[in-house]
Coordinates of C-alpha atoms in Angstrom, one line a residue:
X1178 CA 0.4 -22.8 -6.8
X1179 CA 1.8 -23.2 -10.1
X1180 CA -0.8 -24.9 -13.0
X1181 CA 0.0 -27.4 -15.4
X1182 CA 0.5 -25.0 -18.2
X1183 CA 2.9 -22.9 -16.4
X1184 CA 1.0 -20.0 -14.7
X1185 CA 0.9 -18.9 -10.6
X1186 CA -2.1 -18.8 -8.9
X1187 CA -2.5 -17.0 -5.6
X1188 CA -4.6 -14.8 -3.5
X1189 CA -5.0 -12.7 0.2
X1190 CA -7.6 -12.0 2.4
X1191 CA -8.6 -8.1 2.4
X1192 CA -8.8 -8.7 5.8
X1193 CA -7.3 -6.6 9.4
X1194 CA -4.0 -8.4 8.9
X1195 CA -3.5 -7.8 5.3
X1196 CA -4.3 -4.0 6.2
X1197 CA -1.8 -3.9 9.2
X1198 CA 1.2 -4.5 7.3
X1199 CA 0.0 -2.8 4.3
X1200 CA 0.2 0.6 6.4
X1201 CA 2.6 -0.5 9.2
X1202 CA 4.7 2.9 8.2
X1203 CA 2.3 4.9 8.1
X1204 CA 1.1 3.9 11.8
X1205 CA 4.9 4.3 12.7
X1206 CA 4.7 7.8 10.8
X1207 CA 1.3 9.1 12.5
X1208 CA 2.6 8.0 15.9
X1209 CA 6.2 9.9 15.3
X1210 CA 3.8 12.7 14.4
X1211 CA 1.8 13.0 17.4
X1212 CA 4.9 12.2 19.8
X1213 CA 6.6 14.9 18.3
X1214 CA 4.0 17.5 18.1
X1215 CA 2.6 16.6 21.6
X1216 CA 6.6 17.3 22.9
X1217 CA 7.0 20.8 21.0
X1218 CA 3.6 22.5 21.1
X1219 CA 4.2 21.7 25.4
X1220 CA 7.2 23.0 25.5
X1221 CA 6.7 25.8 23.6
X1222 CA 3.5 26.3 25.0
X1223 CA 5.2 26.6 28.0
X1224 CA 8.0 28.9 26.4
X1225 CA 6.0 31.4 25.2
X1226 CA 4.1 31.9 28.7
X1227 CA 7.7 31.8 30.5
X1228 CA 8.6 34.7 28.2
X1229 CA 5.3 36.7 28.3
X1230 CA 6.4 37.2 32.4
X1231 CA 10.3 37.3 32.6
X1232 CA 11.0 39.2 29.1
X1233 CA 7.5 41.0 28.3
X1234 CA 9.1 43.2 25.7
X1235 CA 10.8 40.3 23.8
X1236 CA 9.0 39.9 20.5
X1237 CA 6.9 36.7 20.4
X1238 CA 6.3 36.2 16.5
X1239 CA 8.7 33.2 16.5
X1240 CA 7.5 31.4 19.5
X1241 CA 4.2 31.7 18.1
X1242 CA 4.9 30.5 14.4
X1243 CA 7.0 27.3 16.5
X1244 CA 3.6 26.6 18.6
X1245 CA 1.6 26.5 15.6
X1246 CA 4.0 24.5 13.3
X1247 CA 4.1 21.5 16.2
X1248 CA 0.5 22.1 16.5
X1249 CA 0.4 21.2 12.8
X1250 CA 2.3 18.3 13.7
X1251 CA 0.0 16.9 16.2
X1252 CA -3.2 18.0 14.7
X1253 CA -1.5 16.1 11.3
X1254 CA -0.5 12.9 13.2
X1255 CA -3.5 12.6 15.0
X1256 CA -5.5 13.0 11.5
X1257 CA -3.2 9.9 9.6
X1258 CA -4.2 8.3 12.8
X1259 CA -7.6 8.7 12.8
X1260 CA -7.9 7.6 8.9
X1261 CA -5.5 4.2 9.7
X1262 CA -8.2 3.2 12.3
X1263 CA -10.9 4.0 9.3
X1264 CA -9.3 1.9 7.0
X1265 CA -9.2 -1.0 9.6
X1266 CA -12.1 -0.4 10.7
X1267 CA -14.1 -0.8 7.0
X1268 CA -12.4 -3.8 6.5
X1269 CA -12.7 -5.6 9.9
X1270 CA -15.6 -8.6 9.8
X1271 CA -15.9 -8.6 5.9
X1272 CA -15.3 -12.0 3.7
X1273 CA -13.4 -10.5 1.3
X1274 CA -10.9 -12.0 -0.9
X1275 CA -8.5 -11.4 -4.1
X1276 CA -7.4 -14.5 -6.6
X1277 CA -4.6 -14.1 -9.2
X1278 CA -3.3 -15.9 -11.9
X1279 CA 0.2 -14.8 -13.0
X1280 CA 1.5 -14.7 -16.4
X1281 CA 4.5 -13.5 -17.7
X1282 CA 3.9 -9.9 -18.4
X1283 CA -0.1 -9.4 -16.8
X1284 CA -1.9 -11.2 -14.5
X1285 CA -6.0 -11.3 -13.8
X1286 CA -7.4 -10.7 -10.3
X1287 CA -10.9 -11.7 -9.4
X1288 CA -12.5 -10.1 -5.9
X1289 CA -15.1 -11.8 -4.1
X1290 CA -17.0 -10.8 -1.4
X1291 CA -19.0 -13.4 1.0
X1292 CA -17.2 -16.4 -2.2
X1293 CA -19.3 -14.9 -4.7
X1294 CA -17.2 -12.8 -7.5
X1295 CA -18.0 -9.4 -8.0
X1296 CA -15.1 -7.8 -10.1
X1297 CA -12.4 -9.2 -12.0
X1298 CA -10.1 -7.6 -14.3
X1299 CA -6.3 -8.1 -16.5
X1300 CA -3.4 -6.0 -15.4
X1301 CA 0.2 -5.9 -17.4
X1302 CA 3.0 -5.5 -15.5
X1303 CA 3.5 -2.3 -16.7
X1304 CA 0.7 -0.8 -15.2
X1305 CA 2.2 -1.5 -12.1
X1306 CA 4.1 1.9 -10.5
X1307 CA 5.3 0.6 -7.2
X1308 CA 6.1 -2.8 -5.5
X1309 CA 6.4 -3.3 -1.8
X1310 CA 7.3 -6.4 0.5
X1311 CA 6.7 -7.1 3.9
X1312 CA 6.9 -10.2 6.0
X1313 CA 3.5 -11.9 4.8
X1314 CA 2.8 -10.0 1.6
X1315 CA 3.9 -8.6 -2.0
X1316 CA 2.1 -5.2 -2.7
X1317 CA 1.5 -4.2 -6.2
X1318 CA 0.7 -0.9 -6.4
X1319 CA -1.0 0.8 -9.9
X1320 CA -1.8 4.2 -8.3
X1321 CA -1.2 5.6 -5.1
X1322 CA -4.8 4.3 -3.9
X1323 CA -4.9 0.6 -5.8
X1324 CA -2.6 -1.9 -4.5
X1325 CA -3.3 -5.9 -4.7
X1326 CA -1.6 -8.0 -1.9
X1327 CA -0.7 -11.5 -2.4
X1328 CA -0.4 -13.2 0.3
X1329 CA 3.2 -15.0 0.3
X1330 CA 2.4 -18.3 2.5
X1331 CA 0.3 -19.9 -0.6
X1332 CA 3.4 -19.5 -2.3
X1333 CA 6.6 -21.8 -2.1
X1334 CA 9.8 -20.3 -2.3
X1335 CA 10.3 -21.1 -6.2
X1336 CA 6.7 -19.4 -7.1
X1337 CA 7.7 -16.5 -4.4
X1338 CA 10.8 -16.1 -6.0
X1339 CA 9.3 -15.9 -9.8
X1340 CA 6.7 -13.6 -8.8
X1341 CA 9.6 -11.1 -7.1
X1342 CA 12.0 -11.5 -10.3
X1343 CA 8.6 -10.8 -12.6
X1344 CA 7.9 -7.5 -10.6
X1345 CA 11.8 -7.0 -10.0
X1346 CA 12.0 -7.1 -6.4
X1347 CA 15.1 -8.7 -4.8
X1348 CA 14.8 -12.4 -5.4
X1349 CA 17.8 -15.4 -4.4
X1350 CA 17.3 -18.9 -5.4
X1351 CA 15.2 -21.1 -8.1
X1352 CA 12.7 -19.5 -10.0
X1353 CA 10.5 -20.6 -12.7
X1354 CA 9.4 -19.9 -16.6
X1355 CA 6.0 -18.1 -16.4
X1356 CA 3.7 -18.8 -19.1
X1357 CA 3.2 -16.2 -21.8
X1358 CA -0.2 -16.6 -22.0
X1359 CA -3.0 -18.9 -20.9
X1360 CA -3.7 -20.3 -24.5
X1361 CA -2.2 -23.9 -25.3
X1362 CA 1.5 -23.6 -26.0
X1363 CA 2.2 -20.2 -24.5
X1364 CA 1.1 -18.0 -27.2
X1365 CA 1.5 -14.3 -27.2
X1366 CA -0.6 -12.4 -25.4
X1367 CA -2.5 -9.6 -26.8
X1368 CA -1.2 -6.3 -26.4
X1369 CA -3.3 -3.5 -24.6
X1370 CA -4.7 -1.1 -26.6
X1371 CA -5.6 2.7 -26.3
X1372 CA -9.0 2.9 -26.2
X1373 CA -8.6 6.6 -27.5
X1374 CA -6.2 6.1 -30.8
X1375 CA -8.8 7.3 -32.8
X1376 CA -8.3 10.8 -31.5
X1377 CA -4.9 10.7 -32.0

């Protein structure tokens, strides 16, 4: 929703859904695991007792070091898998939310859990390290760990599009001027500052 002085607001549900698509490759990644760790410690399984009967004196290093890489494999997938379910797991039957208001070069995000607020903070766009798109959500990603998901249907396609272009991600079509900052008139936003210059 855009506001009358020109910034986006927006939001998602830390909810199952919103976890789902946030690891979708990783579930495709653990299951490519396991399938193909299941296949090779088999056959080699199978292998290596083949070749202990019909060629006793062939030397069975390598078809021991194969069994144990696919066993990696599977022991690896099964381990991804495992932690997806966690994830879904900690998150399923909890009232938990994220709000946004966009700017043009930060935005704030207040969390809430059961409606009541319980962390809110200011992030630049530069902070952000990695942006990711799926059907129903943007990801914005500051570490490898923190990611905020905005959920794209409480967006039309002119804020969707403006919030893309502002986190350059692909965007086609009309877009809008973001705000510089919530103070009358656009001002300038304050600049973040190193907490530690004096040490410098």
């Amino acid at each position: 929703m855009i506001t009358e002085y020109g910034s986006i607001k927006a939001g998602a549900k830390l909810d199952e859904k919103m976890q789902k698509e946030l690891s979708g490759g990783l579930n495709i990644y653990a299951l490519l695991l396991i399938i193909f760790g299941s296949i090779g410690t088999a056959a080699f399984l199978v292998l290596y007792i083949i070749a202990e009967y019909v060629f006793p004196t062939v030397d069975d290093f390598w078809f021991l070091m194969l069994l144990i890489i696919f066993a990696a494999l599977l022991g690896g997938g099964i381990g991804l898998k495992i932690l997806l379910n966690k994830n879904l797991k900690a998150v399923r039957g909890i009232d938990k939310s994220v709000y946004y208001e966009f700017f043009k070069s930060y935005f704030t995000v207040t969390e809430t859990l059961n409606k009541e607020p319980v962390a809110s903070a200011k992030i630049y766009n530069t902070q952000i390290v990695k942006r990711k798109e799926t059907e129903n959500y943007l990801f914005l990603f500051i570490n490898a760990t923190a990611v905020y998901p905005v959920d794209k249907s409480q967006l039309n396609v002119a804020e969707l599009n403006t919030l893309k272009a502002n986190f350059n991600l692909t965007a086609s079509g009309e877009t809008l001027n973001l705000a510089q900052d919530i103070s009358a008139g656009g001002a300038a936003e304050e600049k973040p500052t190193d907490p530690f210059d004096e040490f410098k």
